Amino acid sequence: GKLTVYLESFQDNEFPGQIVEWTKKDSQAKVKASIFEISKTLKFFNLMYDNTALDVSDGKLALVADLDNTKDKEKDKEDKKDVEKKTIVTRAKSVEQILVEECTGEASSAYPVKSFIDCLEALSAIWVNLEFVQMVTDDLFICKMTHGNTVILLCPLI
């Protein structure tokens, strides 16, 4: 299932406690990047792969896709048959680095690519600050996008 909640304003400018809690939590990773750079890479990966993840580590932001999950399923099946006959299949990944202004910490989670692009475009800005806030489990991070007074929280794919 998928749940999307948009809150532009709330009565008396007060938001539910759980949302306020997420906005105030410390982040494990922070990135300042060009919306154009992130969007163009996300759009490219969205054309080719089903599952993509953002990975922040070693001062870099990268988009990572599992090559076993390409959108061209029939060609993928044919290629797998040929590969299995010749060699042992290894799990390969496609990684594309995104240019950033600043990048600290470590975090990695997959996000709905279309939603991520929509959120970036809704900011109508050149730069965005991304903060990755750890959820209850170790491997899931909420992405907090900010520009000016606008804050967008995007949940990872589960």
C-alpha positions as protocol buffer text, in pm:
chain_id: "A"
residue {
  index: 1
  type: GLY
  ca { x: 0 y: 0 z: 0 }
}
residue {
  index: 2
  type: LYS
  ca { x: 94 y: 361 z: -38 }
}
residue {
  index: 3
  type: LEU
  ca { x: -8 y: 656 z: 175 }
}
residue {
  index: 4
  type: THR
  ca { x: 61 y: 1012 z: 68 }
}
residue {
  index: 5
  type: VAL
  ca { x: -26 y: 1301 z: 297 }
}
residue {
  index: 6
  type: TYR
  ca { x: 5 y: 1664 z: 189 }
}
residue {
  index: 7
  type: LEU
  ca { x: -20 y: 1929 z: 460 }
}
residue {
  index: 8
  type: GLU
  ca { x: 11 y: 2282 z: 329 }
}
residue {
  index: 9
  type: SER
  ca { x: -130 y: 2446 z: 635 }
}
residue {
  index: 10
  type: PHE
  ca { x: -304 y: 2329 z: 946 }
}
residue {
  index: 11
  type: GLN
  ca { x: -545 y: 2495 z: 1185 }
}
residue {
  index: 12
  type: ASP
  ca { x: -358 y: 2764 z: 1382 }
}
residue {
  index: 13
  type: ASN
  ca { x: -39 y: 2663 z: 1196 }
}
residue {
  index: 14
  type: GLU
  ca { x: 0 y: 2362 z: 1423 }
}
residue {
  index: 15
  type: PHE
  ca { x: 91 y: 2024 z: 1280 }
}
residue {
  index: 16
  type: PRO
  ca { x: 28 y: 1683 z: 1436 }
}
residue {
  index: 17
  type: GLY
  ca { x: 288 y: 1593 z: 1699 }
}
residue {
  index: 18
  type: GLN
  ca { x: 436 y: 1303 z: 1502 }
}
residue {
  index: 19
  type: ILE
  ca { x: 518 y: 1526 z: 1204 }
}
residue {
  index: 20
  type: VAL
  ca { x: 675 y: 1793 z: 1425 }
}
residue {
  index: 21
  type: GLU
  ca { x: 877 y: 1518 z: 1593 }
}
residue {
  index: 22
  type: TRP
  ca { x: 1024 y: 1405 z: 1256 }
}
residue {
  index: 23
  type: THR
  ca { x: 1114 y: 1761 z: 1156 }
}
residue {
  index: 24
  type: LYS
  ca { x: 1309 y: 1818 z: 1479 }
}
residue {
  index: 25
  type: LYS
  ca { x: 1496 y: 1485 z: 1487 }
}
residue {
  index: 26
  type: ASP
  ca { x: 1873 y: 1487 z: 1426 }
}
residue {
  index: 27
  type: SER
  ca { x: 1977 y: 1369 z: 1083 }
}
residue {
  index: 28
  type: GLN
  ca { x: 2238 y: 1105 z: 1006 }
}
residue {
  index: 29
  type: ALA
  ca { x: 2335 y: 1267 z: 675 }
}
residue {
  index: 30
  type: LYS
  ca { x: 2304 y: 1613 z: 518 }
}
residue {
  index: 31
  type: VAL
  ca { x: 2337 y: 1716 z: 154 }
}
residue {
  index: 32
  type: LYS
  ca { x: 2312 y: 2048 z: -26 }
}
residue {
  index: 33
  type: ALA
  ca { x: 2267 y: 1993 z: -399 }
}
residue {
  index: 34
  type: SER
  ca { x: 2130 y: 2137 z: -720 }
}
residue {
  index: 35
  type: ILE
  ca { x: 1769 y: 2037 z: -781 }
}
residue {
  index: 36
  type: PHE
  ca { x: 1850 y: 2017 z: -1153 }
}
residue {
  index: 37
  type: GLU
  ca { x: 2136 y: 1769 z: -1097 }
}
residue {
  index: 38
  type: ILE
  ca { x: 1929 y: 1543 z: -872 }
}
residue {
  index: 39
  type: SER
  ca { x: 1620 y: 1558 z: -1096 }
}
residue {
  index: 40
  type: LYS
  ca { x: 1800 y: 1479 z: -1421 }
}
residue {
  index: 41
  type: THR
  ca { x: 1971 y: 1174 z: -1269 }
}
residue {
  index: 42
  type: LEU
  ca { x: 1649 y: 1052 z: -1104 }
}
residue {
  index: 43
  type: LYS
  ca { x: 1459 y: 1090 z: -1433 }
}
residue {
  index: 44
  type: PHE
  ca { x: 1724 y: 892 z: -1620 }
}
residue {
  index: 45
  type: PHE
  ca { x: 1723 y: 610 z: -1364 }
}
residue {
  index: 46
  type: ASN
  ca { x: 1341 y: 611 z: -1351 }
}
residue {
  index: 47
  type: LEU
  ca { x: 1334 y: 530 z: -1725 }
}
residue {
  index: 48
  type: MET
  ca { x: 1556 y: 226 z: -1685 }
}
residue {
  index: 49
  type: TYR
  ca { x: 1518 y: 77 z: -1337 }
}
residue {
  index: 50
  type: ASP
  ca { x: 1235 y: -23 z: -1105 }
}
residue {
  index: 51
  type: ASN
  ca { x: 1419 y: 17 z: -776 }
}
residue {
  index: 52
  type: THR
  ca { x: 1658 y: 299 z: -701 }
}
residue {
  index: 53
  type: ALA
  ca { x: 1813 y: 420 z: -378 }
}
residue {
  index: 54
  type: LEU
  ca { x: 1990 y: 735 z: -265 }
}
residue {
  index: 55
  type: ASP
  ca { x: 2318 y: 663 z: -91 }
}
residue {
  index: 56
  type: VAL
  ca { x: 2516 y: 918 z: 110 }
}
residue {
  index: 57
  type: SER
  ca { x: 2865 y: 809 z: 211 }
}
residue {
  index: 58
  type: ASP
  ca { x: 3227 y: 924 z: 193 }
}
residue {
  index: 59
  type: GLY
  ca { x: 3118 y: 1283 z: 122 }
}
residue {
  index: 60
  type: LYS
  ca { x: 2928 y: 1179 z: -192 }
}
residue {
  index: 61
  type: LEU
  ca { x: 2565 y: 1142 z: -300 }
}
residue {
  index: 62
  type: ALA
  ca { x: 2493 y: 856 z: -538 }
}
residue {
  index: 63
  type: LEU
  ca { x: 2189 y: 700 z: -701 }
}
residue {
  index: 64
  type: VAL
  ca { x: 2209 y: 320 z: -693 }
}
residue {
  index: 65
  type: ALA
  ca { x: 2003 y: 71 z: -894 }
}
residue {
  index: 66
  type: ASP
  ca { x: 2007 y: -307 z: -894 }
}
residue {
  index: 67
  type: LEU
  ca { x: 2071 y: -420 z: -1252 }
}
residue {
  index: 68
  type: ASP
  ca { x: 1847 y: -723 z: -1193 }
}
residue {
  index: 69
  type: ASN
  ca { x: 1549 y: -484 z: -1176 }
}
residue {
  index: 70
  type: THR
  ca { x: 1549 y: -320 z: -1518 }
}
residue {
  index: 71
  type: LYS
  ca { x: 1220 y: -208 z: -1671 }
}
residue {
  index: 72
  type: ASP
  ca { x: 1283 y: -408 z: -1991 }
}
residue {
  index: 73
  type: LYS
  ca { x: 1166 y: -738 z: -1838 }
}
residue {
  index: 74
  type: GLU
  ca { x: 1156 y: -952 z: -2156 }
}
residue {
  index: 75
  type: LYS
  ca { x: 1505 y: -852 z: -2268 }
}
residue {
  index: 76
  type: ASP
  ca { x: 1625 y: -901 z: -1911 }
}
residue {
  index: 77
  type: LYS
  ca { x: 1486 y: -1258 z: -1906 }
}
residue {
  index: 78
  type: GLU
  ca { x: 1660 y: -1340 z: -2237 }
}
residue {
  index: 79
  type: ASP
  ca { x: 1990 y: -1195 z: -2114 }
}
residue {
  index: 80
  type: LYS
  ca { x: 1966 y: -1391 z: -1787 }
}
residue {
  index: 81
  type: LYS
  ca { x: 1917 y: -1720 z: -1977 }
}
residue {
  index: 82
  type: ASP
  ca { x: 2226 y: -1652 z: -2188 }
}
residue {
  index: 83
  type: VAL
  ca { x: 2433 y: -1546 z: -1888 }
}
residue {
  index: 84
  type: GLU
  ca { x: 2329 y: -1848 z: -1680 }
}
residue {
  index: 85
  type: LYS
  ca { x: 2445 y: -2081 z: -1957 }
}
residue {
  index: 86
  type: LYS
  ca { x: 2789 y: -1918 z: -1973 }
}
residue {
  index: 87
  type: THR
  ca { x: 2880 y: -1800 z: -1623 }
}
residue {
  index: 88
  type: ILE
  ca { x: 2764 y: -1766 z: -1267 }
}
residue {
  index: 89
  type: VAL
  ca { x: 2538 y: -1462 z: -1227 }
}
residue {
  index: 90
  type: THR
  ca { x: 2659 y: -1193 z: -985 }
}
residue {
  index: 91
  type: ARG
  ca { x: 2444 y: -912 z: -850 }
}
residue {
  index: 92
  type: ALA
  ca { x: 2556 y: -599 z: -1029 }
}
residue {
  index: 93
  type: LYS
  ca { x: 2459 y: -244 z: -947 }
}
residue {
  index: 94
  type: SER
  ca { x: 2449 y: 72 z: -1151 }
}
residue {
  index: 95
  type: VAL
  ca { x: 2579 y: 373 z: -959 }
}
residue {
  index: 96
  type: GLU
  ca { x: 2560 y: 736 z: -1071 }
}
residue {
  index: 97
  type: GLN
  ca { x: 2720 y: 1007 z: -861 }
}
residue {
  index: 98
  type: ILE
  ca { x: 2533 y: 1336 z: -824 }
}
residue {
  index: 99
  type: LEU
  ca { x: 2725 y: 1663 z: -798 }
}
residue {
  index: 100
  type: VAL
  ca { x: 2673 y: 1827 z: -459 }
}
residue {
  index: 101
  type: GLU
  ca { x: 2774 y: 2148 z: -283 }
}
residue {
  index: 102
  type: GLU
  ca { x: 2800 y: 1988 z: 63 }
}
residue {
  index: 103
  type: CYS
  ca { x: 2769 y: 1630 z: 185 }
}
residue {
  index: 104
  type: THR
  ca { x: 2820 y: 1482 z: 533 }
}
residue {
  index: 105
  type: GLY
  ca { x: 2719 y: 1166 z: 719 }
}
residue {
  index: 106
  type: GLU
  ca { x: 2597 y: 828 z: 598 }
}
residue {
  index: 107
  type: ALA
  ca { x: 2250 y: 707 z: 497 }
}
residue {
  index: 108
  type: SER
  ca { x: 2092 y: 490 z: 229 }
}
residue {
  index: 109
  type: SER
  ca { x: 1727 y: 424 z: 144 }
}
residue {
  index: 110
  type: ALA
  ca { x: 1513 y: 371 z: -164 }
}
residue {
  index: 111
  type: TYR
  ca { x: 1241 y: 628 z: -235 }
}
residue {
  index: 112
  type: PRO
  ca { x: 952 y: 643 z: -483 }
}
residue {
  index: 113
  type: VAL
  ca { x: 1134 y: 814 z: -771 }
}
residue {
  index: 114
  type: LYS
  ca { x: 827 y: 988 z: -917 }
}
residue {
  index: 115
  type: SER
  ca { x: 736 y: 1130 z: -574 }
}
residue {
  index: 116
  type: PHE
  ca { x: 1095 y: 1242 z: -514 }
}
residue {
  index: 117
  type: ILE
  ca { x: 1098 y: 1428 z: -846 }
}
residue {
  index: 118
  type: ASP
  ca { x: 756 y: 1585 z: -776 }
}
residue {
  index: 119
  type: CYS
  ca { x: 876 y: 1709 z: -436 }
}
residue {
  index: 120
  type: LEU
  ca { x: 1192 y: 1861 z: -584 }
}
residue {
  index: 121
  type: GLU
  ca { x: 995 y: 2037 z: -857 }
}
residue {
  index: 122
  type: ALA
  ca { x: 743 y: 2168 z: -601 }
}
residue {
  index: 123
  type: LEU
  ca { x: 1023 y: 2361 z: -427 }
}
residue {
  index: 124
  type: SER
  ca { x: 1073 y: 2591 z: -730 }
}
residue {
  index: 125
  type: ALA
  ca { x: 1432 y: 2659 z: -630 }
}
residue {
  index: 126
  type: ILE
  ca { x: 1784 y: 2604 z: -757 }
}
residue {
  index: 127
  type: TRP
  ca { x: 1927 y: 2440 z: -443 }
}
residue {
  index: 128
  type: VAL
  ca { x: 1779 y: 2196 z: -194 }
}
residue {
  index: 129
  type: ASN
  ca { x: 1896 y: 2076 z: 145 }
}
residue {
  index: 130
  type: LEU
  ca { x: 1839 y: 1705 z: 201 }
}
residue {
  index: 131
  type: GLU
  ca { x: 1855 y: 1558 z: 549 }
}
residue {
  index: 132
  type: PHE
  ca { x: 1820 y: 1187 z: 612 }
}
residue {
  index: 133
  type: VAL
  ca { x: 1648 y: 1114 z: 942 }
}
residue {
  index: 134
  type: GLN
  ca { x: 1673 y: 760 z: 1073 }
}
residue {
  index: 135
  type: MET
  ca { x: 1346 y: 580 z: 1130 }
}
residue {
  index: 136
  type: VAL
  ca { x: 1288 y: 306 z: 1388 }
}
residue {
  index: 137
  type: THR
  ca { x: 1489 y: 47 z: 1192 }
}
residue {
  index: 138
  type: ASP
  ca { x: 1854 y: 101 z: 1107 }
}
residue {
  index: 139
  type: ASP
  ca { x: 1822 y: 83 z: 730 }
}
residue {
  index: 140
  type: LEU
  ca { x: 1533 y: 324 z: 665 }
}
residue {
  index: 141
  type: PHE
  ca { x: 1567 y: 702 z: 648 }
}
residue {
  index: 142
  type: ILE
  ca { x: 1304 y: 970 z: 597 }
}
residue {
  index: 143
  type: CYS
  ca { x: 1430 y: 1232 z: 351 }
}
residue {
  index: 144
  type: LYS
  ca { x: 1367 y: 1585 z: 477 }
}
residue {
  index: 145
  type: MET
  ca { x: 1387 y: 1832 z: 188 }
}
residue {
  index: 146
  type: THR
  ca { x: 1412 y: 2199 z: 277 }
}
residue {
  index: 147
  type: HIS
  ca { x: 1442 y: 2528 z: 97 }
}
residue {
  index: 148
  type: GLY
  ca { x: 1363 y: 2853 z: 274 }
}
residue {
  index: 149
  type: ASN
  ca { x: 1059 y: 2793 z: 497 }
}
residue {
  index: 150
  type: THR
  ca { x: 937 y: 2491 z: 299 }
}
residue {
  index: 151
  type: VAL
  ca { x: 990 y: 2145 z: 453 }
}
residue {
  index: 152
  type: ILE
  ca { x: 893 y: 1824 z: 274 }
}
residue {
  index: 153
  type: LEU
  ca { x: 917 y: 1481 z: 437 }
}
residue {
  index: 154
  type: LEU
  ca { x: 943 y: 1183 z: 203 }
}
residue {
  index: 155
  type: CYS
  ca { x: 915 y: 831 z: 340 }
}
residue {
  index: 156
  type: PRO
  ca { x: 1136 y: 553 z: 201 }
}
residue {
  index: 157
  type: LEU
  ca { x: 1011 y: 246 z: 17 }
}
residue {
  index: 158
  type: ILE
  ca { x: 953 y: -42 z: 255 }
}
